[in-house]
Coordinates of C-alpha atoms and ligand atoms in Angstrom, one line a residue:
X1 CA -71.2 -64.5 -28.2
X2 CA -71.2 -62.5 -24.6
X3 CA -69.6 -59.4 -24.3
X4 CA -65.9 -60.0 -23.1
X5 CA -64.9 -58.1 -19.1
X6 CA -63.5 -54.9 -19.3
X7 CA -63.8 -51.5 -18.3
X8 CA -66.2 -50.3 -20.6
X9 CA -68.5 -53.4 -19.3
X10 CA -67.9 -53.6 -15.9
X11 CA -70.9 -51.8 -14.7
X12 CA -73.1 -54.8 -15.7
X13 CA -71.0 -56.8 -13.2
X14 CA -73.4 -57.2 -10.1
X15 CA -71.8 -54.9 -7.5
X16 CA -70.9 -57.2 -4.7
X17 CA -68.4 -58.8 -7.6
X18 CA -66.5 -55.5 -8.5
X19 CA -63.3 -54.7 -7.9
X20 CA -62.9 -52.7 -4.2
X21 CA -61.1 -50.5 -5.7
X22 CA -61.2 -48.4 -8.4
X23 CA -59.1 -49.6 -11.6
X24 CA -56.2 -47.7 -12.8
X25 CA -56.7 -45.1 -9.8
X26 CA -53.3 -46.6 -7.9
X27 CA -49.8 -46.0 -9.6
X28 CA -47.8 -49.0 -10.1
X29 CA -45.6 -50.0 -6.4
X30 CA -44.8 -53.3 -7.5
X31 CA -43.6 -55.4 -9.9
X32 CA -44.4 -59.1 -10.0
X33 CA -42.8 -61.5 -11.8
X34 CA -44.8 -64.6 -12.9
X35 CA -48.3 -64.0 -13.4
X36 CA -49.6 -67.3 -13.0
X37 CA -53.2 -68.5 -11.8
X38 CA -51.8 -68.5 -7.9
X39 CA -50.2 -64.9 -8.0
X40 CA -53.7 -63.6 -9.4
X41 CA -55.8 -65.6 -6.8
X42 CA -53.5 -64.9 -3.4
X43 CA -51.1 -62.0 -4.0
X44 CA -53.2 -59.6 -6.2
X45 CA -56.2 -60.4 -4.2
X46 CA -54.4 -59.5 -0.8
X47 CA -52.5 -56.1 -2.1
X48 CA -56.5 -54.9 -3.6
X49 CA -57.4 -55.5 -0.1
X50 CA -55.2 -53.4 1.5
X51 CA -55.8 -50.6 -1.1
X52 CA -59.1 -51.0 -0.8
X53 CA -58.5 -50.6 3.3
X54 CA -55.5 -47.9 3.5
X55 CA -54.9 -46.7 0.1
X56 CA -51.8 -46.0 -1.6
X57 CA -50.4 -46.2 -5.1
X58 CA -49.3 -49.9 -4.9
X59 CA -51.0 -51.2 -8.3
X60 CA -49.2 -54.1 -9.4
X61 CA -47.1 -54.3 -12.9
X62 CA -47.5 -57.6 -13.8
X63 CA -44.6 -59.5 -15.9
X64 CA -45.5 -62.8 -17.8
X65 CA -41.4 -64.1 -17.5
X66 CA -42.4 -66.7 -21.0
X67 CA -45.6 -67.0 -21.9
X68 CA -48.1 -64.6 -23.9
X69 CA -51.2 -66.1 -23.5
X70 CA -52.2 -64.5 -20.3
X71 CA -50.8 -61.6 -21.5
X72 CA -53.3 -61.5 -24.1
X73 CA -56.1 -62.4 -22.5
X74 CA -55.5 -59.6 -19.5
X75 CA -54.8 -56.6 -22.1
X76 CA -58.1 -57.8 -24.0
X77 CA -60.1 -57.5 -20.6
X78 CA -58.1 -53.7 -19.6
X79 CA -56.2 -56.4 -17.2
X80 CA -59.4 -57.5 -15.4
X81 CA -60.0 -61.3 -14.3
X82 CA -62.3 -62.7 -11.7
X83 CA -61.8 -65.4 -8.8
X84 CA -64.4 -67.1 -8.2
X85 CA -64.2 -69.0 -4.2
X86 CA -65.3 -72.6 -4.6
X87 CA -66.3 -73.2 -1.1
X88 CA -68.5 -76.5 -0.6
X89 CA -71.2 -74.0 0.5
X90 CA -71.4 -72.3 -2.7
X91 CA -69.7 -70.0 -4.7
X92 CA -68.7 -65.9 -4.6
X93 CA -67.2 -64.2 -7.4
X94 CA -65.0 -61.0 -7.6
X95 CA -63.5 -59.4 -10.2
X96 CA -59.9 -58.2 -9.3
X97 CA -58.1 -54.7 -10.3
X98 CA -54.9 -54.3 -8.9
X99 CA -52.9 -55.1 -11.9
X100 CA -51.6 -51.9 -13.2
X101 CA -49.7 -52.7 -16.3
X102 CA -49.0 -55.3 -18.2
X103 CA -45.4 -56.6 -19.4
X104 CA -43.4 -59.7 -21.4
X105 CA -40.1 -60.3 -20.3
X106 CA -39.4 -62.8 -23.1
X107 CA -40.5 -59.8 -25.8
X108 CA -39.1 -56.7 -24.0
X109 CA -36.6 -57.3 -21.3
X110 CA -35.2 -54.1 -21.7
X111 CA -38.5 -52.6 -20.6
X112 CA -38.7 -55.1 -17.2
X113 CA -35.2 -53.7 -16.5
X114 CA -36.4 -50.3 -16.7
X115 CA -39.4 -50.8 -14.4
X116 CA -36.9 -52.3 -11.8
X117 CA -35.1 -49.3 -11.9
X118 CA -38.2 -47.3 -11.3
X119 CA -38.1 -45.1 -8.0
X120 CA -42.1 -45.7 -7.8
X121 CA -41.3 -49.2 -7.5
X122 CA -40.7 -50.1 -4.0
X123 CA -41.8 -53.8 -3.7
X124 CA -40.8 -57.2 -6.6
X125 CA -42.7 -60.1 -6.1
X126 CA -42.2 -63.3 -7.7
X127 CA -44.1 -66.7 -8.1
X128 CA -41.5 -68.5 -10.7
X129 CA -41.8 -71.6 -9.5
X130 CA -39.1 -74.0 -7.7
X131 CA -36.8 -74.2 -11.0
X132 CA -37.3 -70.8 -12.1
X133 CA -34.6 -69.7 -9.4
X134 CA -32.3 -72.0 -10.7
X135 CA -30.8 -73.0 -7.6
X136 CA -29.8 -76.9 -6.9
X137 CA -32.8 -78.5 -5.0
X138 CA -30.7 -80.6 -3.2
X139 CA -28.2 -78.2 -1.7
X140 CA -30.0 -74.7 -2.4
X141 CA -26.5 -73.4 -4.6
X142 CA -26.9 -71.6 -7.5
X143 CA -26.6 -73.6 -11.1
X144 CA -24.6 -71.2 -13.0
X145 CA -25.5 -72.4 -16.7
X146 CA -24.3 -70.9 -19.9
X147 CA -27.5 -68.7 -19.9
X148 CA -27.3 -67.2 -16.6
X149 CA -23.6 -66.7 -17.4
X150 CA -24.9 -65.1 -20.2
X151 CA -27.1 -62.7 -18.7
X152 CA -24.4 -61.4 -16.3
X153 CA -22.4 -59.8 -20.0
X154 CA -24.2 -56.8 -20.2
X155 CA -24.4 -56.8 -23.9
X156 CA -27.5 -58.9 -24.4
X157 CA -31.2 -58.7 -23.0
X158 CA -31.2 -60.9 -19.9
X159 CA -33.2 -64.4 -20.2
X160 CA -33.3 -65.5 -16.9
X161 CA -35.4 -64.7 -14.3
X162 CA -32.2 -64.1 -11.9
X163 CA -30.5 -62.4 -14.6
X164 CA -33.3 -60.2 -15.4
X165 CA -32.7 -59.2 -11.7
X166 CA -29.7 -58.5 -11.2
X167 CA -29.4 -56.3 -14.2
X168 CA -32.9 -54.0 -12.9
X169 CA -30.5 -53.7 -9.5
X170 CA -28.0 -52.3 -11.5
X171 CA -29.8 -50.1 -13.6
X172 CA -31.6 -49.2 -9.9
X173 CA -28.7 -48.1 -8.3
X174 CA -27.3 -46.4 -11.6
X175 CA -31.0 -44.4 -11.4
X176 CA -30.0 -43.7 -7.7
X177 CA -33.8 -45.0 -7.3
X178 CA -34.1 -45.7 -3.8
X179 CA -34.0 -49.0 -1.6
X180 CA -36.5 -52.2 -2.4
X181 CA -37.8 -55.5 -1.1
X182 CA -38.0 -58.8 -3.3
X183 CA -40.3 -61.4 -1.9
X184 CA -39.7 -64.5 -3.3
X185 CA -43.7 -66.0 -2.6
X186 CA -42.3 -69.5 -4.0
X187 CA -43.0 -72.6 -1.8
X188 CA -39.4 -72.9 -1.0
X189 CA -37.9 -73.1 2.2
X190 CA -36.8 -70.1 4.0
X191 CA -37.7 -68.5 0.8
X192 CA -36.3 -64.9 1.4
X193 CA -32.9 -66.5 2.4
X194 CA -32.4 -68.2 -0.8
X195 CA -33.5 -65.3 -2.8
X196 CA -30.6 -63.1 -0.8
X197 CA -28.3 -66.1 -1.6
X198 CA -28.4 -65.8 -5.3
X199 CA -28.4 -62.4 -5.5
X200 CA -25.8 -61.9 -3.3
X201 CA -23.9 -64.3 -5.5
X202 CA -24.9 -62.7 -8.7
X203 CA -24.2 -59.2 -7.3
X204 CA -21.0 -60.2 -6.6
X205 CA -20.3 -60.5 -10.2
X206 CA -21.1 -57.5 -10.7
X207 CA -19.9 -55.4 -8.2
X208 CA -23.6 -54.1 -6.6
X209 CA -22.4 -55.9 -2.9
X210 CA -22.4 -52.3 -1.5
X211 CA -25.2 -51.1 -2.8
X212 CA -27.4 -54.1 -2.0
X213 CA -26.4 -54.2 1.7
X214 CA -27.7 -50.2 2.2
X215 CA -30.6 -50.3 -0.4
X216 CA -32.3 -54.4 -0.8
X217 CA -34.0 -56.1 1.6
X218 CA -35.5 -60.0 1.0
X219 CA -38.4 -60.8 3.3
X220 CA -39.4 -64.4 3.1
X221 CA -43.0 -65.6 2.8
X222 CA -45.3 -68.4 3.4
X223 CA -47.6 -68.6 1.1
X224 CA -51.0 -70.2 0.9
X225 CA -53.9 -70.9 -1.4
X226 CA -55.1 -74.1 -3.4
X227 CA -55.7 -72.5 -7.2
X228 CA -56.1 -74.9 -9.6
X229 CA -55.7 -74.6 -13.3
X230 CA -58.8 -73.1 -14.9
X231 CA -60.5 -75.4 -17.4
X232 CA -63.4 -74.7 -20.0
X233 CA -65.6 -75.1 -16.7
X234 CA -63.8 -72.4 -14.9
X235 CA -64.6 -70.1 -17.9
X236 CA -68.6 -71.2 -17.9
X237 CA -68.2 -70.8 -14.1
X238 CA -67.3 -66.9 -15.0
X239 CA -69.4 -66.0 -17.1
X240 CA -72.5 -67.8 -15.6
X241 CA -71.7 -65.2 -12.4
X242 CA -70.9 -62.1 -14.6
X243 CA -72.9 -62.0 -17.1
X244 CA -69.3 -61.2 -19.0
X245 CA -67.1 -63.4 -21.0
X246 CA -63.8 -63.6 -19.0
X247 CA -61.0 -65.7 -20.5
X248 CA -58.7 -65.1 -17.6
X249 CA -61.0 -66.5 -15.2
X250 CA -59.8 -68.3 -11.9
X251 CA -61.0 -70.2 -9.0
X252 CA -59.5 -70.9 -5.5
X253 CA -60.5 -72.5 -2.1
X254 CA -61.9 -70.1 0.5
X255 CA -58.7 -71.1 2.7
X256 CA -56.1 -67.9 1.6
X257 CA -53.2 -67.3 3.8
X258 CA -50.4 -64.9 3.7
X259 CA -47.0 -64.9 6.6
X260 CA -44.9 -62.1 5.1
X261 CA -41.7 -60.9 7.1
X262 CA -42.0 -57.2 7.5
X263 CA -38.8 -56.1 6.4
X264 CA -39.6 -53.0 3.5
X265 CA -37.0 -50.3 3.3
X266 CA -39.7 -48.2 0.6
X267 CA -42.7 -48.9 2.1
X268 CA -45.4 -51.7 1.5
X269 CA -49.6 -52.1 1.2
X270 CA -51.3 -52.4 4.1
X271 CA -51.5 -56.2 3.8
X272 CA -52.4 -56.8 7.5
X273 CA -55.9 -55.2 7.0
X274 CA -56.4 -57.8 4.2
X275 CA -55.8 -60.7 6.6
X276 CA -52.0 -61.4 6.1
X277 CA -49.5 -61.8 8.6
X278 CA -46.6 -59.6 9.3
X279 CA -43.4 -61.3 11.4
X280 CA -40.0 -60.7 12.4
X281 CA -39.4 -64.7 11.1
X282 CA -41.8 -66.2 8.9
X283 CA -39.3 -70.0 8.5
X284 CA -41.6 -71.6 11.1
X285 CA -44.9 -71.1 9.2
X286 CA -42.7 -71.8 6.1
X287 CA -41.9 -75.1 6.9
X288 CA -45.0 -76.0 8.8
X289 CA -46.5 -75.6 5.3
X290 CA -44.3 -77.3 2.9
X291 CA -43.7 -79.7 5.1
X292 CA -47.6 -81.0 5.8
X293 CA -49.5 -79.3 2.9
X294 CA -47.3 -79.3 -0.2
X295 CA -45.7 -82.9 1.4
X296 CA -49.6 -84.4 1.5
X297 CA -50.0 -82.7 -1.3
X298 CA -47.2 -84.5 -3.3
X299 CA -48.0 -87.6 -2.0
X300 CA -51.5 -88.0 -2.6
X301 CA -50.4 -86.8 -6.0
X302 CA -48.3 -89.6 -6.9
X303 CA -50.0 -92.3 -4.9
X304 CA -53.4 -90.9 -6.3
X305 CA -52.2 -90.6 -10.3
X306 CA -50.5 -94.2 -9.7
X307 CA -53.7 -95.5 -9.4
X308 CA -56.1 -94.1 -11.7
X309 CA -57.4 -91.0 -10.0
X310 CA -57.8 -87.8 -11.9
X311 CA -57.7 -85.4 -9.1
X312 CA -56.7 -84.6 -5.1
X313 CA -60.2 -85.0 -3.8
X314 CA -61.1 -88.1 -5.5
X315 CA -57.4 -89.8 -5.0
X316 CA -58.3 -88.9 -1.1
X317 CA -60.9 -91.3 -1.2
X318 CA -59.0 -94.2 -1.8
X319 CA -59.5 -97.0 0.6
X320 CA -56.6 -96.1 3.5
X321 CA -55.6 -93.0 1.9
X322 CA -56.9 -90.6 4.5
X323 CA -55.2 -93.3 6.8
X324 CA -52.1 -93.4 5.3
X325 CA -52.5 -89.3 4.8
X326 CA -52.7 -89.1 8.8
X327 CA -49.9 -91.4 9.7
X328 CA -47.2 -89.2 7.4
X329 CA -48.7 -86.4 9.6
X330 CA -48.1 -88.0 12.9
X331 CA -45.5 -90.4 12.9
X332 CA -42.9 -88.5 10.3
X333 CA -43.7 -85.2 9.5
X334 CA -45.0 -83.3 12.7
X335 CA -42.3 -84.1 14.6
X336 CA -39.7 -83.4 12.0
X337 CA -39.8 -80.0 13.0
X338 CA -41.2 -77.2 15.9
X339 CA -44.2 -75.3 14.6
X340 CA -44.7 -71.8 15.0
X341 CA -46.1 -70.8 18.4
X342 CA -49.6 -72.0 19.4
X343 CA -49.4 -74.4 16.1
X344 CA -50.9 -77.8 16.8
X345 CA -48.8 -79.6 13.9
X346 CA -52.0 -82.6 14.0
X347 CA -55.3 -80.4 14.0
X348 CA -53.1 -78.6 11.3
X349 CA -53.0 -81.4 9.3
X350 CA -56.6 -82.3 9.7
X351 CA -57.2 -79.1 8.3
X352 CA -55.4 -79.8 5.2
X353 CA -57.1 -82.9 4.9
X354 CA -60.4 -80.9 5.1
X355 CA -59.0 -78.8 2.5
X356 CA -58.0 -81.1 -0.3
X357 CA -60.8 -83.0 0.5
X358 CA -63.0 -80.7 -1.2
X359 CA -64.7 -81.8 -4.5
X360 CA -65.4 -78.1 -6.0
X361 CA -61.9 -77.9 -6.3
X362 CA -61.1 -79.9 -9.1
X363 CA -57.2 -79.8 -8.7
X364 CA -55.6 -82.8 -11.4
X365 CA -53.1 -85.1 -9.4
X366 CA -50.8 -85.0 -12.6
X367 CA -50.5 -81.1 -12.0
X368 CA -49.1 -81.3 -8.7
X369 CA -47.0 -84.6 -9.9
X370 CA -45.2 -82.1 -12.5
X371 CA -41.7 -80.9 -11.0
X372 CA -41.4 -83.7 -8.9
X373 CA -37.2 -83.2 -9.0
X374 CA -37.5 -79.7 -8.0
X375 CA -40.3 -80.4 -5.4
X376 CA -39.3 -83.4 -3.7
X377 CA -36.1 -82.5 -1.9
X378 CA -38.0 -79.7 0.8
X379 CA -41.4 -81.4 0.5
X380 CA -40.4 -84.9 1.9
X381 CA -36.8 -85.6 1.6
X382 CA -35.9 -83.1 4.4
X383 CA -38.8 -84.8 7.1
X384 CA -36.5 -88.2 6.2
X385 CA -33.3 -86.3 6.9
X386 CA -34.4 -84.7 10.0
X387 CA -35.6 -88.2 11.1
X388 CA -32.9 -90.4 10.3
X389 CA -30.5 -87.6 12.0
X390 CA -32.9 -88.1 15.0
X391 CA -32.1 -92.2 15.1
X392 CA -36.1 -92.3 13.6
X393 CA -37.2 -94.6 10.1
X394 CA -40.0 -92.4 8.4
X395 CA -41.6 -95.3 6.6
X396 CA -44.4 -93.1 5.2
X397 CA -42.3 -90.2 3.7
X398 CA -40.3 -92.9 2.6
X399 CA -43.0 -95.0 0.6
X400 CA -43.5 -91.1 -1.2
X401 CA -40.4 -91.4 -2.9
X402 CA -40.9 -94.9 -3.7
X403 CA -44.0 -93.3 -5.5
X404 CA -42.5 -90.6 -6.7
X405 CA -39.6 -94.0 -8.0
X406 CA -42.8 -95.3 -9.7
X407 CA -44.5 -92.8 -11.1
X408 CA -41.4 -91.2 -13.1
X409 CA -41.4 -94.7 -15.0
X410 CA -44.3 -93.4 -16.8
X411 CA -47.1 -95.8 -16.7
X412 CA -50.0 -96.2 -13.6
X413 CA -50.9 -99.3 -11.9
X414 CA -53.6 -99.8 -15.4
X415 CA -51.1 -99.5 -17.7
X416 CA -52.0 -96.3 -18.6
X417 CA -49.1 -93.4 -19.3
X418 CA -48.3 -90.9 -17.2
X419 CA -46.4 -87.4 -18.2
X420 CA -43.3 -86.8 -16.7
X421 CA -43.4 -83.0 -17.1
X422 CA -39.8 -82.4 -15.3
X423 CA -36.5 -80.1 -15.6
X424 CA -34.9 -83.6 -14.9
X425 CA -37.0 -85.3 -17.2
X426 CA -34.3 -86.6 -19.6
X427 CA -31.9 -87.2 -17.2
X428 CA -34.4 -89.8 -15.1
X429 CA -35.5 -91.5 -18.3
X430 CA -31.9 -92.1 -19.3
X431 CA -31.2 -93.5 -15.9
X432 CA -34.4 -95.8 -16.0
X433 CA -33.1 -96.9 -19.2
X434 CA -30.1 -98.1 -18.4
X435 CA -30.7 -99.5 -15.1
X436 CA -32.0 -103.2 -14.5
X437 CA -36.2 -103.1 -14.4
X438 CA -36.6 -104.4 -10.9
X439 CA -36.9 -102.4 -7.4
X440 CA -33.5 -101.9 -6.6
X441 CA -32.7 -101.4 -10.2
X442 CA -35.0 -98.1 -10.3
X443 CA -33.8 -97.3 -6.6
X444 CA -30.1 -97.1 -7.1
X445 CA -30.7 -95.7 -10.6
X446 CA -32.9 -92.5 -9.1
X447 CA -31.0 -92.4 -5.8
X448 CA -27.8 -91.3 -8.3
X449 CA -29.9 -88.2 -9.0
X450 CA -27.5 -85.7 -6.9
X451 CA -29.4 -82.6 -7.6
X452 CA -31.8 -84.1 -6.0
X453 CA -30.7 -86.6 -3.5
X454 CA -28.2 -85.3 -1.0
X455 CA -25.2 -87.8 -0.1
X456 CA -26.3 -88.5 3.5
X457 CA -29.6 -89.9 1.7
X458 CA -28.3 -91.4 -1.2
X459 CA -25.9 -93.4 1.3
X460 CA -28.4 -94.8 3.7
X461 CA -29.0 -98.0 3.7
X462 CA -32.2 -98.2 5.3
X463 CA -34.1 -95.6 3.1
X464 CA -32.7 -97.3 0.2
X465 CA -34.0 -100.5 1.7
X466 CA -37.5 -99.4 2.5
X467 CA -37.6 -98.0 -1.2
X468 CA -37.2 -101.5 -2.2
X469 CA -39.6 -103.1 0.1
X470 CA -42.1 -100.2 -1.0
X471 CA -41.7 -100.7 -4.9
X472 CA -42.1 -104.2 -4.4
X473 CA -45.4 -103.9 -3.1
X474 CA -46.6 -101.5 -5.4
X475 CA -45.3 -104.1 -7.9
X476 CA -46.8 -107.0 -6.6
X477 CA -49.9 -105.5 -5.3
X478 CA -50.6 -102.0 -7.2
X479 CA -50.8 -98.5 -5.3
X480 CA -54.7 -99.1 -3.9
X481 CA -54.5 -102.3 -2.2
X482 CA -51.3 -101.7 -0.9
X483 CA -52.6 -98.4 0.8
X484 CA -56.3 -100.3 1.6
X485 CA -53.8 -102.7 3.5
X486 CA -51.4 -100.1 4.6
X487 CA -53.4 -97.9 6.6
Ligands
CS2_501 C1 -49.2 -77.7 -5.0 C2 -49.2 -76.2 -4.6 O1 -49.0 -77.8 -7.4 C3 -48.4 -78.0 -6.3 O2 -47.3 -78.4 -6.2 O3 -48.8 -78.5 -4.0 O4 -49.3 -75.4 -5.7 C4 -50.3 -75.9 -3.6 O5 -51.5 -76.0 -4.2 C5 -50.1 -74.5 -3.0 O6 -48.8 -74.4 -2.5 C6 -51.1 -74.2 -1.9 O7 -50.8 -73.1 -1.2

């Protein structure tokens, strides 16, 4: 067995793949909440950058909201991991030390809250995920559930990720502990807005309005790098370019991009000297992105997993895919919207195109299926609103959603199942179930979704036609000829 990452091993590491910076040096500045594969890869990377460039104690104190296993593996390796860049030219490897402590919010709540509350902390970051705000996809208002409600009594620990908030604000401002930024770094639309709407609303129950106004700020983000899931062959990959066993290894495109609002009442890392982006309003780049990357991304998903295709790159060389791909680019989705200055919406596309075209990065179509519910609404639904309110019929954004129809019925175009990993998950079976099993059937059943559907959509009869004319050809026809015949 190899000798496992870590401190006492990372001299064996070639030198061009150590950290830039020296681990443990930089004090905690920030506390990030999520510490999946993408915050590692994109965030973490960025903030060792800018250490590495202009100093400062801005280590991050990473918080696993559920999960253990990462945990584990991190405080095995003294919270190293490597990236290693799949680029079609070959590969680099670094290993990354910004993470400056280690925390589970599940296990210790009480100690998250206290790190909130922490006048060295200056700067929360979060990557929860769409439903991890809890916030209605279709109309962005909070769902206030009995555990949320429950995290607002102060006699328990907090479970929520908005309650776990709201709670470090108060113990913050009871600390007297100085102003702070959260960053919401989910691909939501105008990301730092909804994260000021919940809390807002939260603080309201609890009587920190005052304090927020003078003392929390809530820069919104665009945020951008494709990180798979690592695999078995991620690991291999690792140790093959370390020498070291690392079981929190990760891998990413060479593409990274970071649009952060500069808006940081304590202070922040020099992230513009590691490439990212400081604005006074980051929305345009925001949209630009979910729109065209994560609304590609979506639909080649579903399209791709309808028809047999394992992952993104290989689904993308489906007779008429690319062609399809390029017409929901043109015709629906760049003029849905105007891009941030000197932006060309098409060669931006193209570039996306480029990037999921790439066979190093082996990202599984089911993975970016999962969510679909929470995903769907600022992904592709709000290019169809935006057209139909312009007098425009988006066929291609709509034959998504007739995908997206298909795909939730759990079987591909062989017959094979499909996992409907989804908040709504029980809700769409149930309507499938009692609905009758034809197109308009599965149309009218879904379209009843109204977390997900807003009225103006659900209501329209030409989407809801164009559904049925798309689920009747995937019916008759199957995903891959349609699209061969489509494009
Ligand atoms: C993907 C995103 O899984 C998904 O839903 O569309 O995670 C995508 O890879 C990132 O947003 C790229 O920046």
């Amino acid at each position: 067995m190899s000798d496992l990452l870590g401190l006492a091993t990372l001299g064996r590491v070639p030198a061009a793949s150590r950290p830039r910076i020296t681990p443990g040096d930089a004090g905690a500045g920030i506390v990030h909440l999520g510490l999946g594969a993408f915050h590692r890869a994109h965030q973490a990377v960025f903030t060792e950058d800018a250490m590495a460039a202009a100093g400062g104690n801005w280590g991050i104190a990473g918080v696993a909201p559920r999960s253990v296993t990462v945990l584990d593996a991190l405080r095995a390796q003294d919270r190293l991991y490597s990236v290693t860049t799949l680029a079609a030219e070959g590969r680099s490897t670094r290993v990354v030390g910004s993470l400056a402590s280690l925390h589970h919010a599940a296990g210790d709540p009480d100690a998250v809250v206290r790190l909130l509350a922490d006048p060295a902390i200056r700067i929360v970051t979060l990557t929860v995920t769409e439903k991890g705000y809890r916030l209605d996809p279709a109309t962005g208002r909070l769902l206030l559930d009995d555990e949320l409600r429950g995290d607002l009594e102060s006699f328990r620990p907090p479970r929520t990720v908005p309650g776990l908030l709201i709670r470090g604000l108060a113990a913050r401002r009871r600390a007297d502990a100085g102003p702070i930024a959260l960053v919401s770094c989910d691909n939501l639309p105008a990301n730092g807005h909804r994260m000021r709407g919940l809390v807002d609303y939260l603080a309201a129950a609890t009587s920190l309005t005052d304090w927020m106004r003078e003392n929390v700020t809530f820069p919104g983000t665009m945020v951008d790098r494709i990180v798979p899931a690592s695999t078995d062959e991620t690991r291999s990959l690792a140790l093959g370019r370390l020498g070291l066993r690392d079981d929190a290894a990760l891998s990413g495109e060479p593409y990274s991009a970071w649009v952060i609002e500069d808006d940081f009442p304590g202070g922040r890392p020099a992230w513009e000297k590691a490439g990212a982006v400081l604005t006074g309003d980051p929305r345009p780049w925001e949209m630009l992105k979910l729109r065209t990357l994560n609304g590609v991304h979506s639909a080649i998903a579903y399209l791709g997993a309808l028809a047999g295709r394992e992952t993104i790159a290989d689904a993308l060389t489906l007779p008429g895919m690319a062609g399809v791909m390029r017409r929901f680019i043109a015709e629906d989705i760049a003029p849905s919207f105007m891009p941030p200055p000197g932006v060309d919406r098409i060669e931006y596309g193209e570039e996306v195109l480029h990037r999921f075209a790439n066979p190093a990065i082996r990202y599984r179509t089911v993975q970016v299926a999962t969510d679909g519910s929470q995903k769907l609404p600022q992904r592709v639904l709000h290019t169809i609103l935006d057209r139909r309110a312009a007098g425009a019929t988006p066929h291609w954004a709509i034959m998504v959603v007739a995908a997206w129809m298909r795909y939730a019925g759990g079987v591909d175009d062989n017959g094979r199942p499909l996992p409907l990993d989804d908040p709504l998950a029980a809700r769409i079976r149930a309507r499938l179930a009692a609905a009758p099993a034809t197109p308009a059937g599965v149309v009218d059943a879904l379209l009843g979704l109204d977390t997900v559907f807003a009225p103006e959509l659900a209501g329209d009869d030409t989407v809801r036609d164009l559904l049925i004319e798309w689920l009747t050809e995937f019916d008759k026809h199957g995903v891959e000829a349609t699209l061969a015949g489509a494009a």
